[in-house]
Amino acid sequence: MQNVYLWVVLAPLIGSIIAGLFGKQIGRAGAHWVTIIGVAVAWLLSMVTYKHIVMDGAEPFNGTVYTWMVSEGIRFEIGFLIDELTALMMTVVSFVSLMVHIYTIGYMRDDPGYQRFFSYIALFTFSMLMLVMSNNFLQLFFGWEAVGLVSYLLIGFWYKRESAIYANLKAFLVNRVGDFGFLLGIAGVLMYFGTLDYASVFAGAAEVNGQTIEIFNGHAWSVMTVICILLFIGAMGKSAQVPLHVWLPDSMEGPTPISALIHAATMVTAGIFMVARMSPLFEFSETALSFILVIGAITAFFMGLLGLVQNDIKRVVAYSTLSQLGYMTVALGASAYAAGIFHLMTHAFFKALLFLAAGSVIIALHHEQDMRKMGGLRKYMPITWITTLIGSLALIGTPFFSGFYSKDSIISAVHHSTLPGSGFAYIAVVSGVFITALYSFRMYFLVFHGKERMDEHTREHIHESPPVVTVPLILLAIPSVIIGMIYVDDMAFGNFFGNAIFVLPQHDTLAEVASHFHGSAVFAMVGHALLEPPVYLAALGVGTAWFLYLKRPDIPEMLQQRFSLLYRVLINKYGFDRFNEIFFAGGSREVGNLLWKKGDVKLIDGLIVNGSAQLVGMVSVFMRHIQTGYLYHYAFVMIIGLLLLLAIYVL
């Protein structure tokens, strides 16, 4: 099977290289065919892997493909760890990527950078697969940085737009902050475990657990807590958790297909996957788990609120991603890693569906993204309408839809957690259900119902998107409905992940939820839905959205004026961007100016360069005056010199 695993990553890489280097020679059709075939091969082989590992129950594979370097007994290797967690991630990443590749043919058909775009998204797929398939921290870091690099290229794909360049630079810099912590965490692993191999590190976790480190004199910290928090800081950057979330909404400056790929299956899920993979480490630090729990809860609730005031259709979905990533992070903090990965999987399908549906609307309206200039599109775009409705119902946690099973599993697990901060987290995620339903159906009603607000020329040319766009929507809508019901028993409450995820008995919140689980149908009806507040809050959110944006559309404007201060806080995104611009960007510029004026101009140019030149000039002038050419002058100077030497010797 090792060759199968190798071709999973090589197939998209080969497609990317051919499309990128030989795009002009093979043309536009050649570029999309070679990359789609590469990703399709990766998906088919991922399905083979899934059947082999998950369905047939084969032993996980953990092996080295290539040894890069051996230094002082430490091996730096490229290798694969293929277990249930990896097989699931491989399947999800490759399938969503394949749908995005097919969809891109229709969305980017008139773009001059067509071949370049296909090369980038295939490279993105390769990078994410390398990340999830790694069996050591070196390869993990390679995939981690590779997805960051390709996201930089894709967010700024339309490089002639100043806003796109600003957005990709912002993503790059914010992720460098997270990656600095991540790299320190890996350094801590190497320092205390003496290896970068997952299996060896996990085997030594219990032994290292008792060790301490003094970062500040007189204050002992648990080594495991320090390592886990540093690793999670990396996840905060990649998976956009407060306060390192600011790059994700601006990533909408890239083309819609890459928005779907980043938000659904690749970059932002990397942090969630990494923490779940590192569960044998995180389980030994309740401090780190509480930190994760609180950060996730803050992100889930407060980022959801920002979706209520967005008018750009893609930004509404982007803030939805931020909020849902918060839910996944809360699950990790509550040691419900299986529920977090379960939600990652269901979210990948319905979030890719919502992004691609938003792109379909944008195509139909000639790249108009303001929801205030939409409305009534249901009769013009029936396939986009019904698939958006399905995605929205899954997102808000409607019973029997996939999002219900994964999100409510998380909420129930948090409810049973006893970690510090779990009470706040439970209130945040339950309240977030109402917020999610409100902003989701605000978008749905503004786009597909109500009066038509586009201009006459646009209205005359509205039509459903071509099959190359709508077929991926349909294929993503199917798992958005059924996959939660199929997998909730095994994945959330069973032993789907085997030994891939480790949970200490005292932290096993999902076990308590599982004791009340009696099947997916019962869970969606009387067993859970009718006994817990999330379903009622979701229904209340939908009803509120209907009343405010269809029945009484004058009320939102009135509320905006009455609560203008709150509205300004939300529209300014809590001031994070402003603070970063003033403190970090502005502070960096001021420090740069200070170093330039004082260091470069005055010290280097003024004192060292010009000062030394002036000194040489002054010495030259003096020497010129004493070089008279008269012999008695030189004799006089020699006598003075001898007298001085004699005086020094005597004294």
XYZ file of C-alpha atoms in Angstrom:
651
model
C 0.000 0.000 0.000
C 2.957 2.374 0.386
C 2.966 3.051 -3.365
C -0.745 3.868 -3.180
C -0.117 6.427 -0.447
C 2.781 7.883 -2.414
C 0.647 8.390 -5.505
C -2.064 10.113 -3.457
C 0.321 13.043 -2.967
C 2.266 12.758 -6.216
C -0.735 12.812 -8.575
C -1.894 16.372 -7.721
C 1.736 17.548 -7.554
C 2.463 16.270 -11.059
C -0.708 17.933 -12.360
C 0.285 21.195 -10.697
C 3.792 21.138 -12.167
C 2.559 20.391 -15.697
C -0.133 23.101 -15.569
C 2.262 25.610 -14.026
C 5.348 25.092 -16.187
C 3.743 24.032 -19.451
C 0.440 25.898 -19.292
C 1.014 27.766 -22.554
C 1.908 24.588 -24.401
C -1.055 22.485 -23.212
C -3.593 25.329 -23.271
C -6.524 26.038 -20.964
C -8.250 22.692 -21.525
C -4.998 20.827 -20.972
C -4.402 22.674 -17.705
C -7.758 21.786 -16.208
C -7.684 18.202 -17.459
C -4.229 17.394 -16.112
C -4.974 18.842 -12.657
C -8.479 17.348 -12.426
C -7.128 13.932 -13.381
C -4.378 14.302 -10.766
C -6.835 15.197 -8.001
C -9.300 12.525 -9.172
C -6.525 9.910 -8.889
C -5.790 11.195 -5.367
C -9.481 10.901 -4.461
C -9.873 7.387 -5.879
C -6.749 6.185 -4.091
C -7.962 7.908 -0.901
C -11.183 5.924 -1.212
C -9.111 2.739 -1.614
C -7.191 3.740 1.515
C -10.428 4.471 3.399
C -11.820 1.055 2.505
C -8.568 -0.663 3.461
C -8.105 1.065 6.823
C -11.630 1.892 8.004
C -13.979 -0.579 6.342
C -11.672 -3.617 6.197
C -10.052 -2.868 9.556
C -6.445 -3.146 8.351
C -3.605 -2.193 10.656
C -2.497 1.464 10.366
C 0.590 2.078 8.260
C 3.486 3.998 9.780
C 6.581 4.067 7.620
C 9.403 6.190 6.261
C 9.486 7.069 2.574
C 12.692 9.072 2.532
C 15.374 9.946 5.102
C 16.475 13.509 4.481
C 19.145 13.850 7.144
C 20.500 12.249 10.311
C 22.113 14.710 12.719
C 23.428 13.732 16.157
C 21.156 10.708 16.207
C 18.016 12.690 15.264
C 16.371 11.534 12.044
C 14.682 14.018 9.727
C 12.375 11.986 7.501
C 9.494 12.054 5.082
C 6.983 9.397 6.058
C 3.305 8.496 6.215
C 1.026 7.638 9.127
C -2.153 6.205 7.630
C -4.789 5.452 10.242
C -8.521 6.131 10.536
C -8.053 9.855 11.129
C -5.715 10.198 8.146
C -7.935 8.131 5.843
C -10.934 10.329 6.672
C -8.995 13.556 6.080
C -7.529 12.257 2.811
C -10.998 11.406 1.511
C -12.582 14.707 2.525
C -9.720 16.877 1.252
C -9.451 15.139 -2.117
C -13.226 14.986 -2.747
C -13.903 18.635 -1.924
C -10.834 19.637 -3.931
C -12.088 17.620 -6.909
C -15.464 19.391 -6.774
C -13.705 22.765 -6.600
C -11.497 21.866 -9.577
C -14.524 20.963 -11.714
C -16.423 24.064 -10.596
C -13.411 26.250 -11.467
C -13.788 25.422 -15.170
C -17.023 27.400 -15.212
C -16.121 30.126 -12.727
C -12.697 31.050 -14.152
C -13.390 30.384 -17.839
C -12.687 34.000 -18.912
C -9.785 34.678 -16.553
C -6.374 35.244 -18.183
C -4.662 33.385 -15.323
C -6.637 30.183 -15.932
C -3.671 27.771 -16.132
C -1.899 29.425 -13.208
C -4.999 29.085 -11.025
C -5.337 25.355 -11.705
C -1.647 24.886 -10.949
C -2.072 26.658 -7.608
C -5.157 24.758 -6.434
C -3.614 21.393 -7.331
C -0.488 22.423 -5.400
C -2.746 23.417 -2.493
C -4.261 19.921 -2.507
C -0.803 18.313 -2.536
C 0.310 20.473 0.412
C -2.726 19.602 2.534
C -2.385 15.894 1.784
C 1.279 15.985 2.811
C 0.223 17.649 6.067
C -2.492 15.165 7.031
C -0.499 12.078 5.953
C 2.695 12.990 7.836
C 4.092 10.749 10.561
C 6.538 13.281 11.982
C 6.772 16.947 12.899
C 9.219 17.796 10.112
C 6.807 16.782 7.363
C 3.917 18.314 9.311
C 5.757 21.629 9.324
C 6.524 21.316 5.605
C 2.836 20.818 4.779
C 1.911 23.535 7.285
C 4.108 26.122 5.572
C 3.248 24.892 2.084
C -0.488 25.494 2.538
C 0.395 28.938 3.936
C 2.510 29.745 0.888
C -0.093 28.597 -1.642
C -2.868 30.427 0.229
C -0.752 33.592 -0.089
C -0.518 33.039 -3.842
C -4.233 32.300 -4.204
C -5.635 35.080 -2.004
C -3.555 37.529 -4.047
C -4.282 35.727 -7.326
C -5.717 38.904 -8.836
C -2.479 40.718 -8.056
C -3.456 43.881 -9.911
C -6.047 44.597 -7.220
C -4.576 46.550 -4.332
C -7.110 44.971 -1.954
C -5.971 41.468 -2.965
C -2.319 42.294 -2.330
C -3.242 43.763 1.057
C -5.263 40.643 1.902
C -2.594 38.109 1.007
C 0.082 40.099 2.842
C -2.195 40.246 5.883
C -2.767 36.477 5.763
C 0.957 35.869 5.379
C 1.983 38.087 8.307
C -0.729 36.923 10.722
C 0.118 33.297 10.013
C 3.792 34.024 10.642
C 2.818 34.976 14.189
C 1.058 31.660 14.690
C 3.795 29.724 12.930
C 6.427 31.232 15.225
C 4.617 29.698 18.188
C 4.160 26.456 16.274
C 7.872 26.251 15.477
C 8.744 26.881 19.134
C 6.375 24.072 20.090
C 8.108 21.691 17.678
C 11.460 22.822 19.097
C 10.135 21.989 22.576
C 9.113 18.532 21.366
C 12.591 17.941 19.926
C 14.286 19.252 23.076
C 12.367 17.130 25.582
C 11.486 14.044 23.539
C 14.668 13.861 21.445
C 12.730 12.879 18.316
C 10.256 14.279 15.777
C 8.512 10.968 15.114
C 4.873 10.951 16.228
C 4.878 7.411 17.604
C 7.994 7.982 19.713
C 6.723 11.332 20.992
C 3.311 9.943 21.943
C 4.902 6.952 23.663
C 6.992 9.274 25.852
C 4.196 11.718 26.707
C 3.461 10.255 30.154
C 7.135 10.442 31.121
C 7.609 14.051 29.997
C 4.323 15.038 31.641
C 5.907 15.452 35.067
C 8.758 17.699 33.939
C 8.845 21.479 34.443
C 10.628 24.386 32.821
C 11.435 27.884 34.135
C 10.670 30.410 31.422
C 10.904 33.182 34.003
C 13.144 32.793 37.042
C 11.284 31.336 39.998
C 8.196 30.300 38.007
C 8.014 26.617 37.049
C 5.789 25.711 34.114
C 4.699 22.275 33.018
C 6.683 21.298 29.927
C 3.609 19.652 28.423
C 1.508 22.782 28.952
C 4.124 25.004 27.325
C 4.512 22.690 24.325
C 0.744 22.279 23.851
C -0.032 26.007 24.094
C 2.764 26.814 21.633
C 1.456 24.203 19.200
C -2.062 25.585 19.610
C -0.847 29.112 18.829
C 0.079 27.691 15.436
C -3.445 26.303 15.152
C -4.869 29.714 16.114
C -3.176 31.193 13.057
C -4.072 28.476 10.554
C -7.598 27.877 11.876
C -8.254 31.601 12.441
C -9.012 31.750 16.163
C -9.227 35.046 18.063
C -7.052 37.140 17.957
C -5.304 35.623 14.917
C -8.562 35.452 12.954
C -8.257 38.765 11.133
C -6.828 37.346 7.900
C -9.689 34.977 7.081
C -12.465 37.444 6.091
C -10.030 39.287 3.825
C -9.166 36.017 2.089
C -12.414 36.611 0.177
C -10.343 38.780 -2.160
C -9.288 35.571 -3.907
C -11.550 33.893 -6.492
C -14.566 32.065 -5.044
C -13.253 28.522 -5.766
C -10.232 29.105 -3.568
C -12.431 30.633 -0.872
C -14.303 27.328 -0.837
C -11.096 25.287 -0.777
C -9.462 27.332 2.008
C -12.582 27.481 4.168
C -13.879 23.956 3.666
C -11.155 21.369 3.298
C -7.643 22.735 3.433
C -5.885 25.500 5.292
C -8.308 26.387 8.080
C -8.910 22.753 9.002
C -5.171 22.128 9.397
C -5.110 23.496 12.943
C -8.123 21.419 14.007
C -6.576 18.281 12.553
C -3.215 18.999 14.175
C -4.653 19.326 17.698
C -6.696 16.140 17.237
C -3.586 14.323 16.003
C -1.676 15.616 19.046
C -4.376 14.479 21.498
C -1.869 12.186 23.312
C -0.021 15.382 24.281
C -2.930 17.743 24.931
C -4.677 15.252 27.213
C -1.890 15.718 29.787
C -2.472 19.480 30.114
C -5.810 20.651 31.461
C -4.478 24.210 31.365
C -3.960 23.964 27.608
C -7.382 22.334 27.142
C -9.103 25.126 29.098
C -7.237 27.720 27.051
C -8.409 26.046 23.834
C -11.968 25.806 25.162
C -12.219 29.516 25.979
C -10.553 30.708 22.752
C -12.897 28.524 20.693
C -15.973 29.753 22.556
C -15.020 33.413 22.048
C -14.480 32.789 18.342
C -17.719 30.820 17.900
C -19.949 33.489 19.423
C -18.341 36.829 18.650
C -17.345 36.025 15.075
C -20.884 34.836 14.419
C -22.203 38.249 15.479
C -20.094 39.886 12.766
C -21.918 37.853 10.122
C -25.130 39.739 11.000
C -23.874 43.073 9.628
C -22.093 41.902 6.473
C -23.608 42.748 3.090
C -21.064 40.925 0.918
C -22.426 37.418 0.317
C -18.971 35.818 0.500
C -18.092 37.599 3.744
C -21.231 36.287 5.439
C -20.101 32.762 4.608
C -16.547 33.656 5.699
C -17.683 34.759 9.168
C -19.764 31.602 9.313
C -16.526 29.657 8.796
C -14.872 31.561 11.650
C -17.767 30.724 13.949
C -17.867 27.050 12.963
C -14.112 26.747 13.453
C -14.779 28.045 16.949
C -17.198 25.151 17.501
C -14.554 22.654 16.360
C -11.993 24.266 18.659
C -14.399 24.101 21.601
C -14.800 20.381 20.910
C -11.017 19.949 21.065
C -10.857 21.821 24.361
C -13.597 19.611 25.799
C -11.568 16.521 24.745
C -14.355 15.678 22.280
C -11.792 15.345 19.486
C -13.963 12.858 17.583
C -16.898 15.294 17.563
C -14.588 18.089 16.406
C -13.296 16.027 13.468
C -16.863 14.865 12.759
C -17.945 18.505 12.495
C -14.871 19.240 10.386
C -16.050 16.583 7.929
C -19.704 17.640 7.740
C -18.718 21.309 7.645
C -16.369 20.654 4.708
C -19.292 19.545 2.556
C -21.920 22.134 3.421
C -19.451 25.019 3.626
C -17.946 24.176 0.228
C -21.533 23.970 -1.017
C -22.400 27.428 0.359
C -19.276 29.044 -1.074
C -19.742 27.507 -4.500
C -23.440 28.449 -4.448
C -22.445 32.020 -3.579
C -20.079 31.904 -6.537
C -22.917 30.716 -8.766
C -24.966 33.743 -7.693
C -21.996 36.039 -8.302
C -21.561 34.645 -11.828
C -25.259 35.153 -12.608
C -25.170 38.768 -11.395
C -21.998 39.656 -13.334
C -19.738 39.519 -10.253
C -22.030 41.521 -7.988
C -21.516 40.455 -4.357
C -23.687 42.965 -2.442
C -26.803 41.193 -1.138
C -28.647 44.510 -1.097
C -28.595 44.358 -4.902
C -30.049 40.847 -5.100
C -33.387 39.300 -4.203
C -35.939 37.046 -5.869
C -33.328 34.785 -7.470
C -35.263 31.641 -6.579
C -37.227 31.608 -9.835
C -34.167 32.346 -11.984
C -31.717 29.879 -10.396
C -33.648 26.864 -9.032
C -30.640 24.547 -8.606
C -28.537 27.194 -6.862
C -31.552 28.082 -4.707
C -32.311 24.562 -3.487
C -28.659 23.670 -2.878
C -28.142 26.904 -0.916
C -31.188 26.063 1.172
C -29.791 22.591 1.862
C -26.408 24.041 2.838
C -28.048 26.611 5.115
C -30.231 24.012 6.824
C -27.155 21.856 7.432
C -25.201 24.826 8.772
C -27.800 25.858 11.348
C -28.176 22.298 12.679
C -31.598 21.288 11.360
C -32.520 17.777 12.591
C -31.635 14.988 10.142
C -29.185 17.234 8.261
C -25.474 16.576 8.689
C -24.703 19.725 10.672
C -27.245 18.820 13.332
C -25.488 15.628 14.357
C -21.980 17.076 14.479
C -22.803 20.439 16.047
C -25.158 19.060 18.685
C -22.605 16.388 19.588
C -20.167 19.201 20.353
C -22.700 21.188 22.377
C -23.634 18.116 24.431
C -19.988 17.253 25.058
C -19.233 20.777 26.271
C -22.269 20.583 28.547
C -20.694 17.570 30.299
C -17.195 19.064 30.542
C -15.875 19.991 33.974
C -12.824 21.960 32.832
C -12.469 25.609 33.906
C -14.220 27.763 31.310
C -16.649 25.047 30.221
C -19.661 26.947 31.603
C -18.824 30.024 29.542
C -18.139 27.838 26.507
C -21.524 26.124 26.780
C -23.397 29.434 26.955
C -21.392 30.729 23.973
C -21.987 27.735 21.700
C -25.686 27.473 22.567
C -26.206 31.198 21.965
C -24.232 30.845 18.747
C -26.923 28.533 17.368
C -29.421 31.417 17.246
C -26.824 33.746 15.733
C -25.903 31.163 13.070
C -29.529 30.675 12.039
C -30.140 34.430 11.932
C -27.213 35.396 9.685
C -27.575 32.276 7.495
C -31.213 32.870 6.688
C -30.714 36.617 6.482
C -28.414 35.829 3.572
C -30.792 33.217 2.151
C -33.858 35.493 2.246
C -32.028 38.567 0.930
C -30.614 36.634 -2.024
C -33.415 34.291 -3.069
C -36.666 35.811 -1.766
C -38.309 39.195 -1.464
C -38.363 41.852 -4.143
C -35.767 41.976 -6.893
C -33.278 44.764 -6.204
C -30.877 44.374 -9.133
C -30.897 46.755 -12.116
C -32.955 45.994 -15.216
C -29.991 45.020 -17.400
C -28.802 42.462 -14.833
C -32.326 41.069 -14.391
C -32.701 40.433 -18.113
C -29.529 38.330 -18.230
C -29.969 36.245 -15.048
C -29.966 32.511 -15.705
C -28.956 29.325 -13.952
C -25.255 28.509 -14.000
C -23.957 25.865 -16.446
C -23.730 22.185 -15.425
C -19.993 22.472 -14.742
C -21.033 24.735 -11.827
C -24.315 23.131 -10.752
C -23.196 19.484 -10.799
C -20.599 20.065 -8.020
C -23.343 21.841 -6.051
C -25.599 18.796 -6.309
C -22.783 16.384 -5.453
C -21.917 18.436 -2.353
C -25.576 18.802 -1.338
C -26.033 15.038 -1.040
C -23.476 14.476 1.783
C -24.604 17.755 3.369
C -27.910 15.988 4.027
C -27.052 12.347 4.712
C -23.471 11.984 5.901
C -24.138 13.088 9.478
C -26.893 10.529 9.943
C -24.678 7.777 8.511
C -21.608 8.447 10.635
C -22.836 9.940 13.916
C -22.981 6.564 15.676
C -19.448 5.417 14.809
C -17.619 8.705 14.480
C -18.974 10.749 17.395
C -19.915 8.023 19.870
C -18.247 4.859 18.613
C -14.696 3.723 18.054
C -14.299 4.992 14.492
C -10.886 6.556 15.134
C -9.450 3.617 17.068
C -6.091 4.556 18.569
C -5.692 7.608 16.331
C -7.286 9.764 19.037
C -6.388 9.439 22.715
C -8.652 10.599 25.550
C -8.074 10.134 29.277
C -11.073 8.540 31.052
C -11.643 11.606 33.234
C -11.911 13.816 30.124
C -14.182 11.555 28.062
C -17.201 13.839 27.713
C -18.464 12.020 24.618
C -18.842 8.803 26.629
C -21.464 10.514 28.777
C -23.335 11.742 25.699
C -23.071 8.288 24.103
C -24.805 6.732 27.110
C -27.964 8.588 26.068
C -27.590 7.888 22.344
C -30.087 5.413 20.869
C -29.601 5.819 17.142
C -29.483 8.701 14.674
C -33.246 8.879 14.123
C -34.058 8.989 17.840
C -31.222 11.500 18.391
C -32.783 13.792 15.788
C -36.269 13.515 17.245
C -37.163 12.843 20.836
C -33.774 11.669 22.033
C -32.085 15.030 21.749
C -33.689 17.585 19.462
C -36.862 18.093 21.461
C -35.120 18.016 24.837
C -32.298 20.517 24.228
C -32.400 24.257 23.390
C -30.295 24.338 20.146
C -33.092 23.228 17.793
C -35.535 25.755 19.254
C -32.929 28.515 19.052
C -32.230 27.624 15.410
C -35.948 27.782 14.603
C -36.194 31.112 16.423
C -33.276 32.440 14.363
C -34.916 31.417 11.089
C -38.218 32.953 12.159
C -36.514 36.176 13.211
C -34.711 36.397 9.864
C -37.989 35.838 7.995
C -39.770 38.529 9.996
C -36.973 41.113 9.745
C -35.993 40.683 6.112
C -39.203 39.587 4.387
C -42.152 40.630 6.538
C -40.831 43.910 8.012
C -37.641 44.926 6.132
C -37.908 48.410 7.654
C -37.038 47.136 11.143
C -33.334 46.317 10.516
C -32.706 49.922 9.412
C -34.492 51.205 12.508
C -32.490 48.877 14.766
C -29.283 49.979 13.086
C -30.038 53.610 13.904
C -31.234 52.919 17.437
C -28.236 50.745 18.311
C -25.748 52.684 16.231
C -22.913 52.254 18.737
C -23.253 48.453 18.736
C -23.574 48.491 14.946
C -20.350 50.487 14.598
C -18.555 48.056 16.914
C -19.674 45.140 14.755
C -19.053 46.808 11.400
C -15.565 47.761 12.622
C -15.000 44.102 13.653
C -14.418 44.962 17.321
C -11.508 47.187 16.313
C -9.063 44.331 15.728
C -8.060 45.603 12.294
C -7.781 49.186 13.497
C -5.674 48.138 16.489
C -3.380 46.056 14.307
C -3.005 48.896 11.812
C -2.152 51.431 14.528
C -0.160 49.315 16.975
C 1.597 46.685 14.892
C 1.683 48.160 11.385
C 1.943 51.775 12.568
C 4.338 50.843 15.358
C 6.539 48.935 12.927
C 6.617 51.924 10.591
C 7.526 54.260 13.458
C 10.290 51.944 14.629
C 11.492 51.713 11.041
C 11.481 55.492 10.664
C 13.333 55.859 13.969
C 15.983 53.355 12.941
C 16.260 55.063 9.545
C 16.592 58.594 10.891
C 18.722 57.849 13.964
C 20.487 54.693 12.888
C 20.900 54.963 9.134
C 21.018 58.726 8.530
C 22.740 59.937 11.710
C 24.774 56.956 12.947
C 25.752 55.060 9.789
C 25.712 57.815 7.142
C 26.384 60.753 9.452
C 28.886 59.421 11.974
C 30.461 56.307 10.506
C 30.548 57.054 6.753
C 30.599 60.863 6.557
C 32.298 61.189 9.954
C 35.185 58.944 8.977
C 35.521 60.813 5.678
C 35.635 64.151 7.505
C 38.196 62.770 9.971
C 40.409 61.628 7.126
C 40.049 65.072 5.536
C 41.000 66.848 8.747
C 44.019 64.612 9.239
C 44.980 65.171 5.622
C 44.790 68.955 6.018
C 46.970 68.787 9.139
C 49.476 66.468 7.491
C 49.609 68.690 4.434
C 50.614 71.680 6.566
C 53.436 69.864 8.325
C 54.847 68.400 5.121
C 56.854 71.557 4.251
C 59.830 69.928 2.487
C 62.438 71.666 4.767
C 64.992 69.343 6.339
C 65.280 71.287 9.626
C 61.491 70.970 10.165
C 61.763 67.204 9.958
C 64.823 67.180 12.264
C 62.906 69.290 14.788
C 59.970 66.871 14.749
C 62.328 63.903 15.210
C 63.973 65.561 18.234
C 60.551 66.284 19.792
C 59.571 62.669 19.202
C 62.710 61.351 20.842
C 62.158 63.616 23.866
C 58.590 62.319 24.223
C 59.738 58.687 24.043
C 62.450 59.411 26.621
C 59.918 61.073 28.938
C 57.547 58.096 28.650
C 60.403 55.679 29.380
C 61.599 57.671 32.437
C 58.137 58.166 33.888
